[in-house]
Amino acid sequence: GINKNDNTPAYLDINIEGENILYVNTNNTGFEDGTSWNTAYKTIQPAIDTAFNLGGGEVWVAQGIYDEPRNESNTGSIIMKENVHLYGGFSVKNNHRDWEKNTTILDGSIALNGQPAYHVIIGANNSTLDGFVVSGGQANGGYPNNVIGGGMLNISTSPTVSNCTFSGNISTFYGGGMSNHFGNSSPIVTNCLFEDNIAGAGA
């Protein structure tokens, strides 16, 4: 998989070690099956689902803004799944990863029937979110789950979250950027920035 050494710079070469790799590139205009940059999925959820159905793997996401409708989730969210690891910041041209230079944005601002997603992304156990900007979530739906975690919601799950920025997310109650709901949600969060998120009661 990807070199995850904490001492390495943002720019990383890629070393494939036999894992399932699914590719996502919002700028793809042709056939989609996720097996290469030339046939990358245009959106992230199909890549997650395919990797999960294969027994797990990595999803490599090219720089860009991912603000597609996600109406099937009823929350407008990207749904992470166990044993699927998401990595943003790729350049399609040279297959290198630099999440600082190649900004990869998960934008929930129009993801739910043209309205903001209640949560931009929902976590899962044994999963990874690495190298993304998470923005545009607005947890203003029904109590209890859809009023918390505008950026990311973890319900009894503990993903690994690294090298991410949570910015411009809102929740009615708490956890504007991220909410870890119930006592057994213990995500590992490293090298992440939380800025300009807003929460109401309990913030």
Short mmCIF file of C-alpha atoms in Angstrom, two decimals, residues 6 23 36 43 49 56 85 105 117 127 136 145-146 153 156 160 164 166-167 179 182 187 191 199:
data_model
loop_
_atom_site.label_atom_id
_atom_site.label_comp_id
_atom_site.label_asym_id
_atom_site.label_seq_id
_atom_site.Cartn_x
_atom_site.Cartn_y
_atom_site.Cartn_z
CA ASP A 6 4.70 9.81 9.79
CA TYR A 23 -9.20 4.72 -8.78
CA SER A 36 -7.06 2.49 -13.68
CA THR A 43 -17.40 9.51 -7.72
CA ASP A 49 -18.49 -0.33 -2.52
CA GLY A 56 -11.17 -4.68 1.06
CA HIS A 85 -8.87 2.82 2.95
CA ILE A 105 -12.18 18.13 -1.51
CA ALA A 117 -25.43 16.68 3.48
CA SER A 127 -11.01 2.07 7.60
CA GLY A 136 -19.99 21.74 3.36
CA ASN A 145 -27.86 11.34 14.66
CA ASN A 146 -28.55 13.93 11.97
CA LEU A 153 -19.95 11.21 11.93
CA SER A 156 -19.65 3.22 17.45
CA THR A 160 -8.08 6.25 11.21
CA CYS A 164 -7.25 15.99 6.63
CA PHE A 166 -12.31 19.80 8.32
CA SER A 167 -13.57 23.25 7.40
CA SER A 179 -18.71 13.83 16.08
CA PHE A 182 -21.46 6.82 21.86
CA PRO A 187 -10.95 7.26 15.97
CA ASN A 191 -2.08 15.66 11.49
CA ALA A 199 -21.79 23.73 16.40
#
